[in-house]
PDB file of C-alpha atoms in Angstrom:
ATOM      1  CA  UNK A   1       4.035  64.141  71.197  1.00 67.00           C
ATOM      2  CA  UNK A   2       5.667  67.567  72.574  1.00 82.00           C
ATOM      3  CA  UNK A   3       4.002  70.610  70.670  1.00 92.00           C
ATOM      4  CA  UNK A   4       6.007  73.296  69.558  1.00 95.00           C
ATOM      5  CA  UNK A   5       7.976  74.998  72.407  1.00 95.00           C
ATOM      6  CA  UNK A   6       9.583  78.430  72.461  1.00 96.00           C
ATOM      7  CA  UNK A   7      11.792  79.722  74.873  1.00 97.00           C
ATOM      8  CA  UNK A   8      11.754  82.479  76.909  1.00 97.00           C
ATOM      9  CA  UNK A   9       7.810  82.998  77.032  1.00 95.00           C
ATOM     10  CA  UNK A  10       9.066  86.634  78.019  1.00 96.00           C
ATOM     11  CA  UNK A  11      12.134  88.865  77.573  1.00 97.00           C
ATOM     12  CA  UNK A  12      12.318  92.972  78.211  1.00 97.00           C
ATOM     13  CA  UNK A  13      14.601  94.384  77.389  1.00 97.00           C
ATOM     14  CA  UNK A  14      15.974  97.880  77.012  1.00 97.00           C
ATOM     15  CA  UNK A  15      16.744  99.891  73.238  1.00 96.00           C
ATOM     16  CA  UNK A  16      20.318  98.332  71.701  1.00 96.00           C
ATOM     17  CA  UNK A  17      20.737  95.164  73.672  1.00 97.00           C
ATOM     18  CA  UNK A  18      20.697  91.835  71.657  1.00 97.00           C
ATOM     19  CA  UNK A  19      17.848  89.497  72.377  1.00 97.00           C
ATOM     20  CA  UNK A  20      17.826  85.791  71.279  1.00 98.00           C
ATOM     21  CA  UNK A  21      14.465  83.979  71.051  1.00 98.00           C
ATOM     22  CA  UNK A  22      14.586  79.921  70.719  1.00 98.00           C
ATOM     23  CA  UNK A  23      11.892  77.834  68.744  1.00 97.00           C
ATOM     24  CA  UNK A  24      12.029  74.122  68.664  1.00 97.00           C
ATOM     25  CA  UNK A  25       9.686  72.917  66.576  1.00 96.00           C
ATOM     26  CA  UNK A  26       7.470  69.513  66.773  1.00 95.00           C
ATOM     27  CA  UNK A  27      10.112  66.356  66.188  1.00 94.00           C
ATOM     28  CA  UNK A  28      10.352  65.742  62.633  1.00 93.00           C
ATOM     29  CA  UNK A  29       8.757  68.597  61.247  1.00 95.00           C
ATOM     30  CA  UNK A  30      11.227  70.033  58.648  1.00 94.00           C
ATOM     31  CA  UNK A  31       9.449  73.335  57.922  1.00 95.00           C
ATOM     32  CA  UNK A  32       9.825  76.089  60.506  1.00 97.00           C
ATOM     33  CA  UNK A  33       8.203  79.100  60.372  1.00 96.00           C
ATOM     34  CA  UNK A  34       8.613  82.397  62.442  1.00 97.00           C
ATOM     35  CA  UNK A  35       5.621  85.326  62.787  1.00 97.00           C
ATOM     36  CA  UNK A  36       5.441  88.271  64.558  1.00 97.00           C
ATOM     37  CA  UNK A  37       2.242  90.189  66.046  1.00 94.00           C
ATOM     38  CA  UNK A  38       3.332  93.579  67.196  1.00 92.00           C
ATOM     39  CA  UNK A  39       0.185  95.157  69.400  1.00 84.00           C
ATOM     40  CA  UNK A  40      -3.020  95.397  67.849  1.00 78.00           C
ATOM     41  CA  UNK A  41      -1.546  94.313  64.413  1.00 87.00           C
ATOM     42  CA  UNK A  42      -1.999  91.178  62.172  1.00 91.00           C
ATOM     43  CA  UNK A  43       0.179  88.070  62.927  1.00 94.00           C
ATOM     44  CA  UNK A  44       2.545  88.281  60.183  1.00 95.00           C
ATOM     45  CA  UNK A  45       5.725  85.952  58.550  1.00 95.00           C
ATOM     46  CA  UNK A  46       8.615  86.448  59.062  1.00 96.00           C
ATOM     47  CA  UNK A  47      10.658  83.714  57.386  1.00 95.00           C
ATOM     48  CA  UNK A  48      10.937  80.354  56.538  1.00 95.00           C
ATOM     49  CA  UNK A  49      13.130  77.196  56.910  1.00 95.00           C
ATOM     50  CA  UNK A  50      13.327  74.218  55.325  1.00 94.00           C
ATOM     51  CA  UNK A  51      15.300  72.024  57.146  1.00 94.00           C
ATOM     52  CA  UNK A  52      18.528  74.652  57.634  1.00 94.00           C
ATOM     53  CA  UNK A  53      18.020  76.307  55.164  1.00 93.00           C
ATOM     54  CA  UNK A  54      16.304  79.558  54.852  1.00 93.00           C
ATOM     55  CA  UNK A  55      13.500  78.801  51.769  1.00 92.00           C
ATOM     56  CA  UNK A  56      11.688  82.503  52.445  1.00 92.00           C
ATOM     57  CA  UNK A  57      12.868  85.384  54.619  1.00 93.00           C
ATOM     58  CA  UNK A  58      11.005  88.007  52.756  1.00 92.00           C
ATOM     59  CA  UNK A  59       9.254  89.045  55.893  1.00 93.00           C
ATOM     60  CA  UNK A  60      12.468  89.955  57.780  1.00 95.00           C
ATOM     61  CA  UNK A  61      11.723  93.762  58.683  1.00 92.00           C
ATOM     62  CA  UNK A  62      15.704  94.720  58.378  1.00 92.00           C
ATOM     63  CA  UNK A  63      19.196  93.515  58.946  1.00 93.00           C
ATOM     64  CA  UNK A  64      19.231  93.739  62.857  1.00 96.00           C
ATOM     65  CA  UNK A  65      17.035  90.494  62.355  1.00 97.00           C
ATOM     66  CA  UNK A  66      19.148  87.304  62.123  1.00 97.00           C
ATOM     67  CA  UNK A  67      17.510  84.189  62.222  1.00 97.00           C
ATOM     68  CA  UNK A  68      19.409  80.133  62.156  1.00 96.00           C
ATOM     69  CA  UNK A  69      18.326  76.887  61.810  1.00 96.00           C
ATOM     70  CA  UNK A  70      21.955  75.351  62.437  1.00 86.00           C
ATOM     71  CA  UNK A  71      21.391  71.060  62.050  1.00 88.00           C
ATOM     72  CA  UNK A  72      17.903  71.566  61.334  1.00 86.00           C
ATOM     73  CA  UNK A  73      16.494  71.222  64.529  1.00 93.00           C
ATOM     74  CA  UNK A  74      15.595  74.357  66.749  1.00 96.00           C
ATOM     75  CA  UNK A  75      15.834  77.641  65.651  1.00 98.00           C
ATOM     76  CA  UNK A  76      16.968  81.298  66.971  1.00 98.00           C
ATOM     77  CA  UNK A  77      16.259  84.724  66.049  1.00 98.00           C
ATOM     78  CA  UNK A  78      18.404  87.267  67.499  1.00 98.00           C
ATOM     79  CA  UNK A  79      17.210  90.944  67.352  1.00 97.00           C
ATOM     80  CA  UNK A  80      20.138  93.126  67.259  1.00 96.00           C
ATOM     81  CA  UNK A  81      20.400  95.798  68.457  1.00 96.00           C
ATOM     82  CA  UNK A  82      16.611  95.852  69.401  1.00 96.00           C
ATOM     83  CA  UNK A  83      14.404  98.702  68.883  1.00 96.00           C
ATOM     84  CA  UNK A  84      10.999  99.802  70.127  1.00 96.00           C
ATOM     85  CA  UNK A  85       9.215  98.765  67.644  1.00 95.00           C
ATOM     86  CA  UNK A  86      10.531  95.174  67.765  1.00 96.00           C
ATOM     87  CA  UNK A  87       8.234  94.596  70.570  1.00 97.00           C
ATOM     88  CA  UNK A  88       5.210  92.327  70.238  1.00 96.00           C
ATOM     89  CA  UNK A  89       5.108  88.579  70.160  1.00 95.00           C
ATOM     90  CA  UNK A  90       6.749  86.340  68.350  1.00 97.00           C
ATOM     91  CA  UNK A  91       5.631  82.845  67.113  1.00 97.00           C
ATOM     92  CA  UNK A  92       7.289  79.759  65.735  1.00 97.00           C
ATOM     93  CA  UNK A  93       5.249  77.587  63.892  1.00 97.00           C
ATOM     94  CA  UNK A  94       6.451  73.928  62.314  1.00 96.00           C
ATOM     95  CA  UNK A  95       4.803  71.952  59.426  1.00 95.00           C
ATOM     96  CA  UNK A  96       5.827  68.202  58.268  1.00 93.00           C
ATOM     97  CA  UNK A  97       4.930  69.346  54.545  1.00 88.00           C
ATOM     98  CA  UNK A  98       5.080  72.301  52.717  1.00 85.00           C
ATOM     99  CA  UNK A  99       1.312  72.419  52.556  1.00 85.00           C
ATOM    100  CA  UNK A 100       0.586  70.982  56.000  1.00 88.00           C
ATOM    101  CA  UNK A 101      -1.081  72.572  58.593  1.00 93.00           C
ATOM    102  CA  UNK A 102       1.090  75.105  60.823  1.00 95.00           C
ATOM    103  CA  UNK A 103       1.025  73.946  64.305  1.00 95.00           C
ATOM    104  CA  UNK A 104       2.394  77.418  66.630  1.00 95.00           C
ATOM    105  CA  UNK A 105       4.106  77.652  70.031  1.00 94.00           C
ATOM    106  CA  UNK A 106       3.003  79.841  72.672  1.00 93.00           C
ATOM    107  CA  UNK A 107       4.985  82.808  71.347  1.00 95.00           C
ATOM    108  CA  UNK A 108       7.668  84.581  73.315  1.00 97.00           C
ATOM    109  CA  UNK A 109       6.519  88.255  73.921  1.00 96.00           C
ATOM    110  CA  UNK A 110       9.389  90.537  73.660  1.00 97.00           C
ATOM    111  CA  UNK A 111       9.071  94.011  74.898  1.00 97.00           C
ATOM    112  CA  UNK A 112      11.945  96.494  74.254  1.00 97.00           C
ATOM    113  CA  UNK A 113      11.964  99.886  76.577  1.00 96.00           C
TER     114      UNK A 113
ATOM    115  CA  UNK B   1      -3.245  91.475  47.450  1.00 64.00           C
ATOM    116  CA  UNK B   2      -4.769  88.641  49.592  1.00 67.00           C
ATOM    117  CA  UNK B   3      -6.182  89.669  53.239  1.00 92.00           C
ATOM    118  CA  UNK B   4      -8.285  88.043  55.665  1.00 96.00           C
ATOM    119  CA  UNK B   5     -10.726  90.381  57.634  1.00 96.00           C
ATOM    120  CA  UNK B   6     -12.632  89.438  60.915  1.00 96.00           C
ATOM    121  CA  UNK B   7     -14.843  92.604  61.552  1.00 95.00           C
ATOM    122  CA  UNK B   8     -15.574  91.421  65.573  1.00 95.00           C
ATOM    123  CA  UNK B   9     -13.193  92.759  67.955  1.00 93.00           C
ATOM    124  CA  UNK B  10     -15.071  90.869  70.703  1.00 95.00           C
ATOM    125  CA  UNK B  11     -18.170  88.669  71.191  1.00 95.00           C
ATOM    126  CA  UNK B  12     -20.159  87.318  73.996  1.00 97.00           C
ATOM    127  CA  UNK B  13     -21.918  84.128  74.118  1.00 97.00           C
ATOM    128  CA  UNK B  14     -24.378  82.679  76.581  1.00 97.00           C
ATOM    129  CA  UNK B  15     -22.671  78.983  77.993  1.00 97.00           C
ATOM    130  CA  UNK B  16     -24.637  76.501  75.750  1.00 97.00           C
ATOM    131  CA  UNK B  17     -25.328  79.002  72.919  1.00 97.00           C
ATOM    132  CA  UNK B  18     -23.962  78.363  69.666  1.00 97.00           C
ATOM    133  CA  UNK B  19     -21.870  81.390  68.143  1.00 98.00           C
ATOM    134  CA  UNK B  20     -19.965  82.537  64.287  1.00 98.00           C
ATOM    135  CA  UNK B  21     -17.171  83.918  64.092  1.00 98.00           C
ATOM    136  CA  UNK B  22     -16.830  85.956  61.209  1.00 98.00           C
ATOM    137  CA  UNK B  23     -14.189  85.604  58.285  1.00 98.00           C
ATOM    138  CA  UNK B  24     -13.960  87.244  55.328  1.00 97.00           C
ATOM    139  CA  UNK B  25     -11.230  86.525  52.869  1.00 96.00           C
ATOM    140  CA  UNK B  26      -9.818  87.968  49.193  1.00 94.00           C
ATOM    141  CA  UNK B  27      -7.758  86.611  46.879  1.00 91.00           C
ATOM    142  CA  UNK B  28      -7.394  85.719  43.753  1.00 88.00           C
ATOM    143  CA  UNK B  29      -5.734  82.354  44.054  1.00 87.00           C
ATOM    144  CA  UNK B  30      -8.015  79.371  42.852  1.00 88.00           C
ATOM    145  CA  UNK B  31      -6.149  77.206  45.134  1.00 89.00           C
ATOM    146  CA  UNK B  32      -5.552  77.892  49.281  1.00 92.00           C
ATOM    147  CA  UNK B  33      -6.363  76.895  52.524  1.00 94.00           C
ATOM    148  CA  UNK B  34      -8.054  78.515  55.228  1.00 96.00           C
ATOM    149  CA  UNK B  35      -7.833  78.107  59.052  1.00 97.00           C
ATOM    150  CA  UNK B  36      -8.950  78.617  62.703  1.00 98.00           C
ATOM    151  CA  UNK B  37      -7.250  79.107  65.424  1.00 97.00           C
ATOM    152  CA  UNK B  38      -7.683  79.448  69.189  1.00 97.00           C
ATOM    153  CA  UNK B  39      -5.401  81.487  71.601  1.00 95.00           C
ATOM    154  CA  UNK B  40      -6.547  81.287  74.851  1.00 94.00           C
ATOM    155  CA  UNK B  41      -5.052  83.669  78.003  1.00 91.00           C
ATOM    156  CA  UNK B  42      -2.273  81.124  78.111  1.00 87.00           C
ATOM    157  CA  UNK B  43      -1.088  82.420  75.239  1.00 86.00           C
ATOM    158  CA  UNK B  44      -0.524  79.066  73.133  1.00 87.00           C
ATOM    159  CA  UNK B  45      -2.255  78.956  69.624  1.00 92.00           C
ATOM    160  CA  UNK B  46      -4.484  75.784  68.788  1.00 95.00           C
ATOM    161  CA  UNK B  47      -5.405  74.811  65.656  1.00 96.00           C
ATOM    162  CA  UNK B  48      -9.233  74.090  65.308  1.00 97.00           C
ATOM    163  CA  UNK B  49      -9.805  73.548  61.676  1.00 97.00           C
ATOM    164  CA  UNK B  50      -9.134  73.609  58.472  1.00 96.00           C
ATOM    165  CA  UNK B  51     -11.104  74.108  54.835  1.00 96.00           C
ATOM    166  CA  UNK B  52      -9.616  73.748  51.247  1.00 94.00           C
ATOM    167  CA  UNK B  53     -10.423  75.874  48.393  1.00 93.00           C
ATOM    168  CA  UNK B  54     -11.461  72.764  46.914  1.00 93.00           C
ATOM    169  CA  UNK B  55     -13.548  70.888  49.689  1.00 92.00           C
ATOM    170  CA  UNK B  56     -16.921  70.413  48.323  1.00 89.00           C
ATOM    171  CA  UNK B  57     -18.341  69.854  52.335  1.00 94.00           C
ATOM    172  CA  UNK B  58     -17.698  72.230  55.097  1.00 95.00           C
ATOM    173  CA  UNK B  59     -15.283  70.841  57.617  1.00 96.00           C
ATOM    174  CA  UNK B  60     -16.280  69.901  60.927  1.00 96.00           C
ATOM    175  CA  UNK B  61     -14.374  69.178  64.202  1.00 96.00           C
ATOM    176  CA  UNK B  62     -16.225  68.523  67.076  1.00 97.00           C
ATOM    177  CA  UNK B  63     -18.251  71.402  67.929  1.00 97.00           C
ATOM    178  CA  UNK B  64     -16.227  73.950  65.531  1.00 98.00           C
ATOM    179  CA  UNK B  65     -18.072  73.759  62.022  1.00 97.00           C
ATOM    180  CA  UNK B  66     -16.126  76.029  59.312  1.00 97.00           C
ATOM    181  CA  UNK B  67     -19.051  77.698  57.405  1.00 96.00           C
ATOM    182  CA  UNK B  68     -17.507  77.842  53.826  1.00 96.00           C
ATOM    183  CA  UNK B  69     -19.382  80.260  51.189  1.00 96.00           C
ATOM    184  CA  UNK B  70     -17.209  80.464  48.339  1.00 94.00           C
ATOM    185  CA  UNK B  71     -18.903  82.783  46.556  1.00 94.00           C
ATOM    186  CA  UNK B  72     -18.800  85.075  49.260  1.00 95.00           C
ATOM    187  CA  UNK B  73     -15.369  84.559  49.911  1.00 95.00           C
ATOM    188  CA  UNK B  74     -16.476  83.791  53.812  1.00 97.00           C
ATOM    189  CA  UNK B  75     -15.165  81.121  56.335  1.00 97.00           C
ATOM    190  CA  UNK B  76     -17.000  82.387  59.471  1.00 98.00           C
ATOM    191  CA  UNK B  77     -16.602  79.383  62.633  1.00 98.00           C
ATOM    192  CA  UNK B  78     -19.505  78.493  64.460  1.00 98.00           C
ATOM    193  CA  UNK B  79     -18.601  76.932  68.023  1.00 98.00           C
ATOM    194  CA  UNK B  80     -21.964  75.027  69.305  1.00 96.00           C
ATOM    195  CA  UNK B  81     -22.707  74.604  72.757  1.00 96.00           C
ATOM    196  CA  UNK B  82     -20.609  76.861  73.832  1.00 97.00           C
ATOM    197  CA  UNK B  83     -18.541  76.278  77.074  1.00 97.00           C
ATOM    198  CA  UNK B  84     -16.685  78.394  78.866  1.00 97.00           C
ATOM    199  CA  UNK B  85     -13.450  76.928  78.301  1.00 96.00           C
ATOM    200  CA  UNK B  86     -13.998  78.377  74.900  1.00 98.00           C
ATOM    201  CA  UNK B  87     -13.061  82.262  76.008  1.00 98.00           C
ATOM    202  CA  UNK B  88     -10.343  83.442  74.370  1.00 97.00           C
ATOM    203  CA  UNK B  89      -9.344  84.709  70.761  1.00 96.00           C
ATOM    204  CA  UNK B  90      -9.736  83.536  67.716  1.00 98.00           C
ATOM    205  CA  UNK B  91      -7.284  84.230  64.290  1.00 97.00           C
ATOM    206  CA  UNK B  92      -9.273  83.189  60.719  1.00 97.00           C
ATOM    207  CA  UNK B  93      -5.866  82.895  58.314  1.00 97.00           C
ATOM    208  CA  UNK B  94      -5.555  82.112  55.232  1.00 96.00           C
ATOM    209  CA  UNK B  95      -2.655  79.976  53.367  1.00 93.00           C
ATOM    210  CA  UNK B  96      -1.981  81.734  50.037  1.00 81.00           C
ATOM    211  CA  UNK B  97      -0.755  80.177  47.396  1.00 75.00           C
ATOM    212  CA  UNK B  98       2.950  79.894  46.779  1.00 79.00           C
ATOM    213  CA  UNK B  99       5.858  80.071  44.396  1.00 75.00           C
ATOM    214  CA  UNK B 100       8.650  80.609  46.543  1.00 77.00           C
ATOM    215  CA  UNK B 101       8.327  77.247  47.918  1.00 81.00           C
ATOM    216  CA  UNK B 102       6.745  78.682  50.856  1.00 86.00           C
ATOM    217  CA  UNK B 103       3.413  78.902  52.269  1.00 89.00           C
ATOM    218  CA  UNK B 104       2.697  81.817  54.274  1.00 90.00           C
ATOM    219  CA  UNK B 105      -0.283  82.069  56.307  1.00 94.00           C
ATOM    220  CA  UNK B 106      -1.851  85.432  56.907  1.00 94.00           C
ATOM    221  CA  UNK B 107      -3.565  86.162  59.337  1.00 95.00           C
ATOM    222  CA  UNK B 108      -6.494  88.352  60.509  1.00 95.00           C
ATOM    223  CA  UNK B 109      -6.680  90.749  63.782  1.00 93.00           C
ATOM    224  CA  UNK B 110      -8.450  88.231  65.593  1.00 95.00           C
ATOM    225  CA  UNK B 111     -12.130  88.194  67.591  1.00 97.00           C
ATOM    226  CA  UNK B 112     -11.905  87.897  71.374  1.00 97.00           C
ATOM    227  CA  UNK B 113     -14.778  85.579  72.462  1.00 98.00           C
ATOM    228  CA  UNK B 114     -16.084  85.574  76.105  1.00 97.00           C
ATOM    229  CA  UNK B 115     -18.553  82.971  77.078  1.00 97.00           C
ATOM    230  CA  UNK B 116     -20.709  83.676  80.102  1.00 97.00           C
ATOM    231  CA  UNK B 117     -21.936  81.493  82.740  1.00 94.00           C
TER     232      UNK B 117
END
């Protein structure tokens, strides 16, 4: 069974572009969770997804974050326009239950010049 | 406010040594989970294992044993016979309780393990 996969592992990119960061998350698994580490910091949430819809996004840092879960399959969260201190990495994570272990993709690591 | 604290930047460990992580956690939730996980330089995050609030016996996968003091409010892993497969970091989190719906795990600042030949 495929793990959770995120897509690009990497992306730089310079101050005000738009970057889009894909998660799609182990098959079946209707929660979908996104964290970000920025360097030296605590992995911290993001949001949350239940199926498409958004159950938590309390951890969004502002509006330039936008995050989808359009069918409720993968996911994207767009960073517009990006700032400096949007870099760091940024994990997906997918549970089959609400209480049910997190299983995490690589990350993509996103650094903004 | 709930936090999970892993005072060890970095440890080294002989190959075949045993070695804790440490993992200190606070909250004031009777009910939550705690877990380990492994990110080697690949960059992928494994989970390892997994203790309830509840669980009367400290978990065990494998070589990873989850040293649960309640009391202390300490989940520190222990990897035994160390190999050196096992470099890499570790995160202690903790899944607080919820009433959103959602269960947020969160996370300490990790302990960078290095096991030597």
């Amino acid at each position: 069974e495929a793990g959770v996969t995120q897509f690009p592992s990497h992306s730089v990119i310079e101050k005000g572009q738009t970057v889009t960061l894909r998660c799609d998350p182990i098959s079946g698994h209707d929660n979908l969770y996104w964290y970000r580490r920025v360097m030296g910091k605590e992995i911290k949430f993001l949001l949350h997804f239940v199926k498409e819809s958004k159950q938590d996004e309390s951890g969004m840092p502002n509006n330039r974050f936008l995050a989808e879960r359009t069918g409720g399959t993968y996911s994207t969260l767009k960073v517009q326009p990006a700032e400096l201190e949007d870099s760091g990495v940024y994990f997906c994570a997918s549970s089959s239950g609400l209480q049910e272990t997190q299983y995490f993709g690589p990350g993509t690591r996103l650094l903004v010049l | 406010a709930q936090k999970i604290t892993q005072t060890q930047p970095g440890m080294f460990v002989q190959e075949k040594e045993a070695v804790t992580l440490d993992c200190t956690y606070d909250t004031s939730d009777p009910s939550y989970g705690l877990f380990w996980y492994k990110q080697p330089s690949s960059g992928e995050m494994i989970f390892l294992i997994y203790q309830g609030s509840y669980d009367q016996q400290n978990a065990t996968e494998g070589r990873y044993s989850l040293n649960f003091q309640k009391a202390r409010k300490s989940a520190n892993l222990v990897i035994s016979a160390s190999q050196l497969g096992d470099s890499a970091m570790y995160f202690c989190a903790m899944r607080e309780g919820s009433t959103s719906g959602t269960y947020k795990y969160i996370f300490g600042t990790g302990t960078r393990l290095k096991v030597l030949a």
